[in-house]
PDB file of C-alpha atoms in Angstrom:
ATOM      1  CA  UNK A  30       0.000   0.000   0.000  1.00  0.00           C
ATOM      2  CA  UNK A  31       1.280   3.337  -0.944  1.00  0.00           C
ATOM      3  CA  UNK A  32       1.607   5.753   2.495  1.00  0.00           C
ATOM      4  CA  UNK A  33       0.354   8.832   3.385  1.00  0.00           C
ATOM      5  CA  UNK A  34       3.334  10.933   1.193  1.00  0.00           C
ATOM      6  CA  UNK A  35       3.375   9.126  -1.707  1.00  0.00           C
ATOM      7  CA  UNK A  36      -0.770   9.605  -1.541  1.00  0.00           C
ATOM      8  CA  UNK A  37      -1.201  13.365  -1.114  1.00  0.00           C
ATOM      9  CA  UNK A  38       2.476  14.535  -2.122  1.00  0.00           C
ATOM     10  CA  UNK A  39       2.797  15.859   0.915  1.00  0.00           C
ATOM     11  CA  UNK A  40       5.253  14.977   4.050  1.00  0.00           C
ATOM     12  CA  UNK A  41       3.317  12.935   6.859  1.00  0.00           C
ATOM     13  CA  UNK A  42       2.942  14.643   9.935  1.00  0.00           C
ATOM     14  CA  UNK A  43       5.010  14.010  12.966  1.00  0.00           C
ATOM     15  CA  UNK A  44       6.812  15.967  15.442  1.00  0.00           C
ATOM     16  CA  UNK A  45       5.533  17.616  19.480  1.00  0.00           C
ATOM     17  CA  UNK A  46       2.210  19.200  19.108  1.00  0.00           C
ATOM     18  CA  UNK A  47      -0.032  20.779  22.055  1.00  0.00           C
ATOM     19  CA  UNK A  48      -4.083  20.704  22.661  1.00  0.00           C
ATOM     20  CA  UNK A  49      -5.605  22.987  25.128  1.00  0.00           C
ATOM     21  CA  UNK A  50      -8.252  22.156  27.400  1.00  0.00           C
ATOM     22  CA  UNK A  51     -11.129  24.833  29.187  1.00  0.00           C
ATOM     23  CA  UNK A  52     -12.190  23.770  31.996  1.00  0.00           C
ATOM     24  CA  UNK A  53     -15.048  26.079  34.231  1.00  0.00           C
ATOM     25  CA  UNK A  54     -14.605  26.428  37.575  1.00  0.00           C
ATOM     26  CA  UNK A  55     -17.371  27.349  39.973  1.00  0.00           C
ATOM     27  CA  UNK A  56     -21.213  29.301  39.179  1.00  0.00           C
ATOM     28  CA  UNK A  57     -22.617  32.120  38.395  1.00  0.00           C
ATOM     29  CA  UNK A  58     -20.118  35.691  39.306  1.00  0.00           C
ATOM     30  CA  UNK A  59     -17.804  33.744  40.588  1.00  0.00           C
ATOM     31  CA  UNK A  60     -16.971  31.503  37.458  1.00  0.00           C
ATOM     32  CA  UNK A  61     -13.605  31.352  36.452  1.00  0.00           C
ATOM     33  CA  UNK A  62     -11.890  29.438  33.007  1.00  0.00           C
ATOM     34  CA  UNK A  63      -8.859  27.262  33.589  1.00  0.00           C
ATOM     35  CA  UNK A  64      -6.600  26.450  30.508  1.00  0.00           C
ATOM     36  CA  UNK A  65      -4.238  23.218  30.837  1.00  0.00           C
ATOM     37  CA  UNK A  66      -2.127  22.520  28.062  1.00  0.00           C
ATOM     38  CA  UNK A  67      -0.803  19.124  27.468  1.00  0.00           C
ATOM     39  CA  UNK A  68       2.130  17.983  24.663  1.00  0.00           C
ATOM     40  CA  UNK A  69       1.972  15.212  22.303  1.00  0.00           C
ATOM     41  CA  UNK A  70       4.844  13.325  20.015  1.00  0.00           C
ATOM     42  CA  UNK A  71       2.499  12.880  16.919  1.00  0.00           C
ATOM     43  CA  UNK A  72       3.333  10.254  14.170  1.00  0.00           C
ATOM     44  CA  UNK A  73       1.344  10.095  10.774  1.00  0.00           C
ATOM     45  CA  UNK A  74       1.222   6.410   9.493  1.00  0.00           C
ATOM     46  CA  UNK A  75       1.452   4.368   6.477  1.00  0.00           C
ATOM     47  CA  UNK A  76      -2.180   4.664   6.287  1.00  0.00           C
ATOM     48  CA  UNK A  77      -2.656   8.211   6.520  1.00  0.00           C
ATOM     49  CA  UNK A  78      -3.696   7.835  10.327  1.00  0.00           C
ATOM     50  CA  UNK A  79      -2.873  10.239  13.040  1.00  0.00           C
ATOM     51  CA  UNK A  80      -1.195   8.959  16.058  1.00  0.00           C
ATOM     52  CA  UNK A  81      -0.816  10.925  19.035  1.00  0.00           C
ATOM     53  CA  UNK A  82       1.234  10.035  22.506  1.00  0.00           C
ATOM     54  CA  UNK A  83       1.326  12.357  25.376  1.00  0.00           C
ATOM     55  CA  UNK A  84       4.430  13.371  26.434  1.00  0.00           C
ATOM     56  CA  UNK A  85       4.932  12.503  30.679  1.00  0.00           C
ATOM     57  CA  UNK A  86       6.426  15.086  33.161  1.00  0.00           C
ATOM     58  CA  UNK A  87       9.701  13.976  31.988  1.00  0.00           C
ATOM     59  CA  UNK A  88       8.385  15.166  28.301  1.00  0.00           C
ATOM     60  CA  UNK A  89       9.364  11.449  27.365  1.00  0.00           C
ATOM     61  CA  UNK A  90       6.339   9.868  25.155  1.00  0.00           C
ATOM     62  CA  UNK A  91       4.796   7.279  27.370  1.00  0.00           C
ATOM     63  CA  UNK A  92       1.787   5.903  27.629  1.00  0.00           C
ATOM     64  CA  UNK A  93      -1.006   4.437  24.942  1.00  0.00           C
ATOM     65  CA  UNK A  94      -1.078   5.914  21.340  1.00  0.00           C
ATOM     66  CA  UNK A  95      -4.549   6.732  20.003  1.00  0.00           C
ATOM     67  CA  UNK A  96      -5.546   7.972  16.799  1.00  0.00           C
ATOM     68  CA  UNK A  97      -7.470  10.974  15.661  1.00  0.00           C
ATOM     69  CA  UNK A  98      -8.998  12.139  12.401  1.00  0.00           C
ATOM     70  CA  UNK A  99      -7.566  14.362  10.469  1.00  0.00           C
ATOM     71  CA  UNK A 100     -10.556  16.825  11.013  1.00  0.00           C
ATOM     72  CA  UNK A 101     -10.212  16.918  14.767  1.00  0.00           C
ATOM     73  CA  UNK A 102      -6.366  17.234  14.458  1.00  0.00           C
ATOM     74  CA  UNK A 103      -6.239  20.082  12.565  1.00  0.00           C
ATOM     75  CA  UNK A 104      -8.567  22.219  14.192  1.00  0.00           C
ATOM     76  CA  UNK A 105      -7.396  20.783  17.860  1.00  0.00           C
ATOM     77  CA  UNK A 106      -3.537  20.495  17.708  1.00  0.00           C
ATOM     78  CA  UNK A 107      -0.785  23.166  16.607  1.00  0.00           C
ATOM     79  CA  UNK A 108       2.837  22.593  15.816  1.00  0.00           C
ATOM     80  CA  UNK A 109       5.735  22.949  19.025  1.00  0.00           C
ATOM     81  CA  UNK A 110       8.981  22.784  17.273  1.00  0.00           C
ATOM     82  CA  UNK A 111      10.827  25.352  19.467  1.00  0.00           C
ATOM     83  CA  UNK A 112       9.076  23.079  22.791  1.00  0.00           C
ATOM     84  CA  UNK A 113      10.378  19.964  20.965  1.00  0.00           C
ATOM     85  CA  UNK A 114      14.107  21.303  20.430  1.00  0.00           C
ATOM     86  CA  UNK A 115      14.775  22.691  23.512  1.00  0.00           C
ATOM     87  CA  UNK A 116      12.860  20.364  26.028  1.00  0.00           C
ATOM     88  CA  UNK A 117      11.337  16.373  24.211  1.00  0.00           C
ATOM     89  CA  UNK A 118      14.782  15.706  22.213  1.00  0.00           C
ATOM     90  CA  UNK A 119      17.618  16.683  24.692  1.00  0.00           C
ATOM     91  CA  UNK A 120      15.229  14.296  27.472  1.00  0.00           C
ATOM     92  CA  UNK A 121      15.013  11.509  24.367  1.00  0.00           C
ATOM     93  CA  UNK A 122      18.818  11.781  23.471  1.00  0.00           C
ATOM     94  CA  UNK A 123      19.703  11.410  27.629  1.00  0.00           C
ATOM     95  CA  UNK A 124      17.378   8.465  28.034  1.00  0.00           C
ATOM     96  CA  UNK A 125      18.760   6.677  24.877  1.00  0.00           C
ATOM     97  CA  UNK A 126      21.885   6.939  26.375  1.00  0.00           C
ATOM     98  CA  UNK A 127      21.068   5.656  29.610  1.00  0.00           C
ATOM     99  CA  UNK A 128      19.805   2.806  28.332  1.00  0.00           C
ATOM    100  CA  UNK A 129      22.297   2.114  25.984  1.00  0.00           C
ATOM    101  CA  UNK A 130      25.091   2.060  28.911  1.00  0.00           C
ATOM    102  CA  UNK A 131      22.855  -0.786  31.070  1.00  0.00           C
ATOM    103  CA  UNK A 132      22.794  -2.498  27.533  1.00  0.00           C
ATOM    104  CA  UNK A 133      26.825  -2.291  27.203  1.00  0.00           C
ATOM    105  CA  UNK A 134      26.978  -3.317  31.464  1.00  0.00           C
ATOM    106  CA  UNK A 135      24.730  -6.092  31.097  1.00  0.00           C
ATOM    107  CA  UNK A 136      26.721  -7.321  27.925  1.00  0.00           C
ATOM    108  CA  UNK A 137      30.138  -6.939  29.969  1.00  0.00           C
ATOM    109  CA  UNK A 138      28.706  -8.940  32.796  1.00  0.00           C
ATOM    110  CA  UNK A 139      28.194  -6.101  34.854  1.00  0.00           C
ATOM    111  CA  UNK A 140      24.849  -6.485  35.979  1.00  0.00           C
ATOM    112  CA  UNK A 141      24.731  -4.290  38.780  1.00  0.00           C
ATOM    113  CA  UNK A 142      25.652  -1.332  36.989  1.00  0.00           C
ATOM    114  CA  UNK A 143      23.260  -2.494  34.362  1.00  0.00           C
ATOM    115  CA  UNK A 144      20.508  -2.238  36.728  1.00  0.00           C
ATOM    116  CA  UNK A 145      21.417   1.052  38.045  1.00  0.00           C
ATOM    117  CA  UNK A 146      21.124   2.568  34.512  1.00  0.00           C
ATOM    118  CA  UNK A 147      17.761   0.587  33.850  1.00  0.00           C
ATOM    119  CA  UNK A 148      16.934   1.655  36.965  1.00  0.00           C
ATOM    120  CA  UNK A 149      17.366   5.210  36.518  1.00  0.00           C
ATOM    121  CA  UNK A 150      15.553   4.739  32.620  1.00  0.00           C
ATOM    122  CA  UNK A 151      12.826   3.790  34.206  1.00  0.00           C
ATOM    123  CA  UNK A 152      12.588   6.466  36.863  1.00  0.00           C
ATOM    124  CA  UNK A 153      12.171   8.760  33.832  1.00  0.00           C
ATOM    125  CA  UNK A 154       9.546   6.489  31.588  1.00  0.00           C
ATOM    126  CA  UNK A 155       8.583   3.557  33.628  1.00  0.00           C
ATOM    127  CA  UNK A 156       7.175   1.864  30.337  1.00  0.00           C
ATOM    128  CA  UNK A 157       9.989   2.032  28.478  1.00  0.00           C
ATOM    129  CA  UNK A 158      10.180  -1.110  26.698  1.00  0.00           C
ATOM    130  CA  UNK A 159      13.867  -1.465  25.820  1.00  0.00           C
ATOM    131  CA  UNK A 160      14.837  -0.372  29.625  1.00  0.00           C
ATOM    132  CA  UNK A 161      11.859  -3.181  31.176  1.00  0.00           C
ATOM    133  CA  UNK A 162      13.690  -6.372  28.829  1.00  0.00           C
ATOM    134  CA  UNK A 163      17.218  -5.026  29.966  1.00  0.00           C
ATOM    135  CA  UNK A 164      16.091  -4.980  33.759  1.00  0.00           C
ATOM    136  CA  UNK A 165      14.098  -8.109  33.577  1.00  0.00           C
ATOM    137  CA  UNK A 166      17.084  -9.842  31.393  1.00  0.00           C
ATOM    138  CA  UNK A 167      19.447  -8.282  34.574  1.00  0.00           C
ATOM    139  CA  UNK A 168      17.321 -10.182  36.893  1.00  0.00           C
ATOM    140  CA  UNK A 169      17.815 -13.844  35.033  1.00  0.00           C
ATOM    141  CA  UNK A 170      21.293 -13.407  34.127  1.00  0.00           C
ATOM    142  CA  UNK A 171      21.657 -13.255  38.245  1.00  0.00           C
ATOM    143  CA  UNK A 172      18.891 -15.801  39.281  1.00  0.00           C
ATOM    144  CA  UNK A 173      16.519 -13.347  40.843  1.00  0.00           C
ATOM    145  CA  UNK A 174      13.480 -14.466  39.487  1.00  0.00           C
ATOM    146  CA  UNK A 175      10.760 -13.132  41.818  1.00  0.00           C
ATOM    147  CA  UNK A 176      12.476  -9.102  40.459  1.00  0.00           C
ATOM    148  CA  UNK A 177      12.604 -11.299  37.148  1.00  0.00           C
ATOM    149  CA  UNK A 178       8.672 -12.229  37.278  1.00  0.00           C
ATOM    150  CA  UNK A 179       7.752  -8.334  38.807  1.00  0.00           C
ATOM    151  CA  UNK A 180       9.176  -6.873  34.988  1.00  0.00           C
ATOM    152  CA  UNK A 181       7.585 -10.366  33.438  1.00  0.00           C
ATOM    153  CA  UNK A 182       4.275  -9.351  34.904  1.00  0.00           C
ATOM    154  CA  UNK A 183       4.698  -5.541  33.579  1.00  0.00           C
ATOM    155  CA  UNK A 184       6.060  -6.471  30.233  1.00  0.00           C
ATOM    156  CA  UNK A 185       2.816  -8.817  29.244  1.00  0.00           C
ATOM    157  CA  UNK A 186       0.775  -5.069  30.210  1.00  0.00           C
ATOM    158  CA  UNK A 187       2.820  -3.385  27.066  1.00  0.00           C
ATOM    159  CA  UNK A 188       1.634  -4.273  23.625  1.00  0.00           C
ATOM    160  CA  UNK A 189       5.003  -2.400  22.197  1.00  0.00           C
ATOM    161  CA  UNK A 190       6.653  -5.040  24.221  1.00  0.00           C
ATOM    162  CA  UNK A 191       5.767  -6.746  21.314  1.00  0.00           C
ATOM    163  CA  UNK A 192       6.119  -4.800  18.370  1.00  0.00           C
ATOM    164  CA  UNK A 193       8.359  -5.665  15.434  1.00  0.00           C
ATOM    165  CA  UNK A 194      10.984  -3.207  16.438  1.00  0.00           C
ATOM    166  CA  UNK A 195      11.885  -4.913  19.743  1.00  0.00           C
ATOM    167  CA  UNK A 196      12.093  -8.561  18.144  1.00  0.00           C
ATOM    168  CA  UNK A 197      15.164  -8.849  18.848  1.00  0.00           C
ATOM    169  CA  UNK A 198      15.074  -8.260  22.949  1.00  0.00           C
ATOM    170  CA  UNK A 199      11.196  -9.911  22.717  1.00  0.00           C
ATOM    171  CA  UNK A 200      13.100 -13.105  21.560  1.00  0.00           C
ATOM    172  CA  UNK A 201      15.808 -13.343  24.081  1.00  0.00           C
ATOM    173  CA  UNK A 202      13.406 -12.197  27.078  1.00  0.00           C
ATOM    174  CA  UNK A 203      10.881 -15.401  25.898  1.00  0.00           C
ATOM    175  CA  UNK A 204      14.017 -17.583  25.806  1.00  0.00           C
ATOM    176  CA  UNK A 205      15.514 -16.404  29.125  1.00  0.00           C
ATOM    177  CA  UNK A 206      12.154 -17.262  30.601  1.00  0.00           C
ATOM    178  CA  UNK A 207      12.150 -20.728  29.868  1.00  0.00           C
ATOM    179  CA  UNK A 208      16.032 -21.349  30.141  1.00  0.00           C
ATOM    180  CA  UNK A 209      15.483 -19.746  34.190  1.00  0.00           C
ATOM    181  CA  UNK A 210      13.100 -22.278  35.058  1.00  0.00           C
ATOM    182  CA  UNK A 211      10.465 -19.644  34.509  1.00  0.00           C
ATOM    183  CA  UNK A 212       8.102 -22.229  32.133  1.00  0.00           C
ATOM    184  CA  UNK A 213       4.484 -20.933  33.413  1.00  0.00           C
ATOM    185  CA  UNK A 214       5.720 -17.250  32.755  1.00  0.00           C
ATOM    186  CA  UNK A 215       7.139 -18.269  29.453  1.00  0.00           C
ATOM    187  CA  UNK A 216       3.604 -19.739  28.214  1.00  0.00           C
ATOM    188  CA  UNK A 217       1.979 -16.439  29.634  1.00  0.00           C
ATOM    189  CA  UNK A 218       4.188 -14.436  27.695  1.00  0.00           C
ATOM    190  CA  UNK A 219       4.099 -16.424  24.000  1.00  0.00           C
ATOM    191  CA  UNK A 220       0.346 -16.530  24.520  1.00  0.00           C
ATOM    192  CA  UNK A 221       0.271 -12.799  24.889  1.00  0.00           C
ATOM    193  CA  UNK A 222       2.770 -12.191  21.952  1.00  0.00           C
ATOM    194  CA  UNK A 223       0.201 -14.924  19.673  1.00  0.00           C
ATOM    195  CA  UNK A 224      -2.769 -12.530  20.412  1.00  0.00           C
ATOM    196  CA  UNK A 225      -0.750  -9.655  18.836  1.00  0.00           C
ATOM    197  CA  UNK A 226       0.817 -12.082  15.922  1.00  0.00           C
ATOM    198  CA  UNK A 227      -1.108 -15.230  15.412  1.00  0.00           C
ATOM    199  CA  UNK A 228       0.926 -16.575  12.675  1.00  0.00           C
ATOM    200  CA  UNK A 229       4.204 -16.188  14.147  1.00  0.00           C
ATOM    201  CA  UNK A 230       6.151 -20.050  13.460  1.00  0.00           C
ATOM    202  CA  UNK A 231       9.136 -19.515  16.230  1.00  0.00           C
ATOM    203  CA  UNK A 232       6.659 -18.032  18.455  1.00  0.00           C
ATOM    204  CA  UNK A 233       4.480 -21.436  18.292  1.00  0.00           C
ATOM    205  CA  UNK A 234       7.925 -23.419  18.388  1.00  0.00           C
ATOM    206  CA  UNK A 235       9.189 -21.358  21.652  1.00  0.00           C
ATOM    207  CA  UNK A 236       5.684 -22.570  23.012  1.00  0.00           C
ATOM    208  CA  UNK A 237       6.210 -25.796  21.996  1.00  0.00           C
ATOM    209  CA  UNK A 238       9.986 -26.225  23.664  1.00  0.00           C
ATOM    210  CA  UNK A 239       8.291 -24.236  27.267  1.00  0.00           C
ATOM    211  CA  UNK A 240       5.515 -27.238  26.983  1.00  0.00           C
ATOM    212  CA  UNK A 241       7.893 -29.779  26.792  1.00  0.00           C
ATOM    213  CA  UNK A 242       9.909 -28.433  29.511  1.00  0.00           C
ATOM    214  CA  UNK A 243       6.729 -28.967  31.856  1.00  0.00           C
ATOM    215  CA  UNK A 244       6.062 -32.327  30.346  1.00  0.00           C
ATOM    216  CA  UNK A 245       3.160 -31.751  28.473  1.00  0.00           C
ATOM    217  CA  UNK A 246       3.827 -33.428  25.769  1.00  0.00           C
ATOM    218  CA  UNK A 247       0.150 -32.828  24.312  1.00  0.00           C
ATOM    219  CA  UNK A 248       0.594 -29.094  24.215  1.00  0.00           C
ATOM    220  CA  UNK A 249       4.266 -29.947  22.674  1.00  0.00           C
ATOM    221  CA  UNK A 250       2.780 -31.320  19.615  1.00  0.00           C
ATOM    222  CA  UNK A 251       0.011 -29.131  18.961  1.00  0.00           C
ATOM    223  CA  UNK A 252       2.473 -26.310  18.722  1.00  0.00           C
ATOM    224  CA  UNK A 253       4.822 -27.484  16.717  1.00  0.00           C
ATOM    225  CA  UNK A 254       2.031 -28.726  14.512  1.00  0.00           C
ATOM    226  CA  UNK A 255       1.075 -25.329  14.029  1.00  0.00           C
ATOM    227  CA  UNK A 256       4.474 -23.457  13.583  1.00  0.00           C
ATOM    228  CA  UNK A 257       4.678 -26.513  10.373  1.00  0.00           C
ATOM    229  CA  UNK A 258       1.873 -25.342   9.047  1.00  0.00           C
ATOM    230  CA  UNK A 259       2.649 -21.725   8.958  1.00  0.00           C
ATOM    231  CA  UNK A 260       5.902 -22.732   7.592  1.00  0.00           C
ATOM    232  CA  UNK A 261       6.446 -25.861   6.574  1.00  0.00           C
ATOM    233  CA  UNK A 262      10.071 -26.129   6.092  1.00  0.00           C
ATOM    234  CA  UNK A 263      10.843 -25.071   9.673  1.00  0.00           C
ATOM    235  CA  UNK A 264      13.654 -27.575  10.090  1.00  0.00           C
ATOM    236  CA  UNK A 265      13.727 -27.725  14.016  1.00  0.00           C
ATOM    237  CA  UNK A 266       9.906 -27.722  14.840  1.00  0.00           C
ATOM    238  CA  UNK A 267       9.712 -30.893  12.105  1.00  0.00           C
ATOM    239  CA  UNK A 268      12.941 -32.392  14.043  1.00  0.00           C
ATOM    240  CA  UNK A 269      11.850 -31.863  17.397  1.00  0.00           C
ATOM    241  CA  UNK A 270       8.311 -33.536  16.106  1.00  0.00           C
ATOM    242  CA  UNK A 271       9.987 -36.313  14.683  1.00  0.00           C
ATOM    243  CA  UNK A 272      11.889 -36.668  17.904  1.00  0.00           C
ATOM    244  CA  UNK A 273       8.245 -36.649  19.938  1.00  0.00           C
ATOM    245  CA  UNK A 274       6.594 -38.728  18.089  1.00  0.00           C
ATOM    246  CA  UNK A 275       9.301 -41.872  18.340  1.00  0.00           C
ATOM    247  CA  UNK A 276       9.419 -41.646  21.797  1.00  0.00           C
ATOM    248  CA  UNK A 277       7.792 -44.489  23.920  1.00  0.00           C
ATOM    249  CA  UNK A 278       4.228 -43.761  24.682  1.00  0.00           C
ATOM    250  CA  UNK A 279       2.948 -44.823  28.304  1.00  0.00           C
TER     251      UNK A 279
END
């Protein structure tokens, strides 16, 4: 599908806008109006949708996207370039970096200075998704699963959790899970990632290995059934089937 620029010739829309909201306070003489102004990242997508974030206290985006018309934007949002240069990227650019040193400590082994730095992420956008896999990844690499299970339990909240940009931590997370003894968690969180991508192979394979970690062997094969028949040439789901179905049975 061609997206919103190549459609209307135009760029798509994105950048820190505010809304304004009037609020009336008290009756009749004594009446008074109250503006509050709140600031938004705003994203046009591929489909010519506008999606708007508010920005916390921290002026980090956090929080559920929604989208508006186009109608509504236009007459209820204006353009804060100046707000965004001076205040939303400098706050952005310092959390990126915070995160990226508890990435490099927790890569180096040093996983107490990782969680210091996911620690202090988090302080300033407690949904960060990147920051939540690095902590909860902190807690597994030193067997502290009950901290492990508190960031399992706030990760299967976040849909971006599971978003195609974060594949790469969503993977390891999953895997980390099962590999810490952590199967129950492990089937919560593939189940949750299958409601956002049904028709995910490795996702149904993961499932499969968690089942067979717990012993139920049932559940083993019905995933890896599946993941074969999303892609049928997915060599280790058909090898770990083989391997099920030739073992003794009773």
């Amino acid at each position: 599908m061609a997206d919103a620029e190549a459609k209307t010739g135009r760029k798509k829309i994105q950048g820190v806008f505010s809304s304004q909201n009037v609020q009336k306070i008290g009756t009749g003489s004594t009446v008074r109006r109250t503006i509050s102004k709140m600031y938004w990242m705003v994203q046009e997508n591929d489909q010519g949708e506008i999606e708007v974030q508010p920005l916390n206290t921290s002026y980090i985006p956090a929080g559920p996207k929604t989208s508006v018309n186009m109608d509504d934007f236009l007459a209820k949002y204006l353009p804060e370039p100046e707000f965004y240069v001076s205040n939303v990227y400098p706050k952005m650019k310092e959390l990126s970096g915070t995160i990226q040193r508890g990435e490099k400590a927790r890569q180096a082994g040093a996983t107490y200075s990782a969680e210091f730095e996911f620690q202090n992420a988090l302080d300033v956008d407690e949904e960060n998704v990147r920051a939540n896999f690095g902590l909860g990844l902190t807690y597994m690499d030193r067997g502290e699963t009950s901290k492990a299970n508190d960031i399992f339990e706030r990760l299967v909240g976040l849909d971006a959790a599971f978003e195609a940009e974060h594949k790469h931590l969503f993977n390891e997370f999953g895997i980390n899970l099962r590999k810490t003894g952590m199967q129950d968690q492990a089937i919560d969180y593939y189940n949750r990632a299958l409601e956002m991508t049904a028709n995910d192979e490795n996702l149904h394979y993961n499932m499969a290995r968690a089942y067979y970690e717990k012993g139920v062997l049932e559940k083993t094969t019905e995933h890896l059934q599946k993941a074969l028949s999303i892609n049928a040439d997915h060599a280790e789901a058909a090898k770990f089937l083989d391997y099920i179905n030739k073992m003794p049975k009773g």
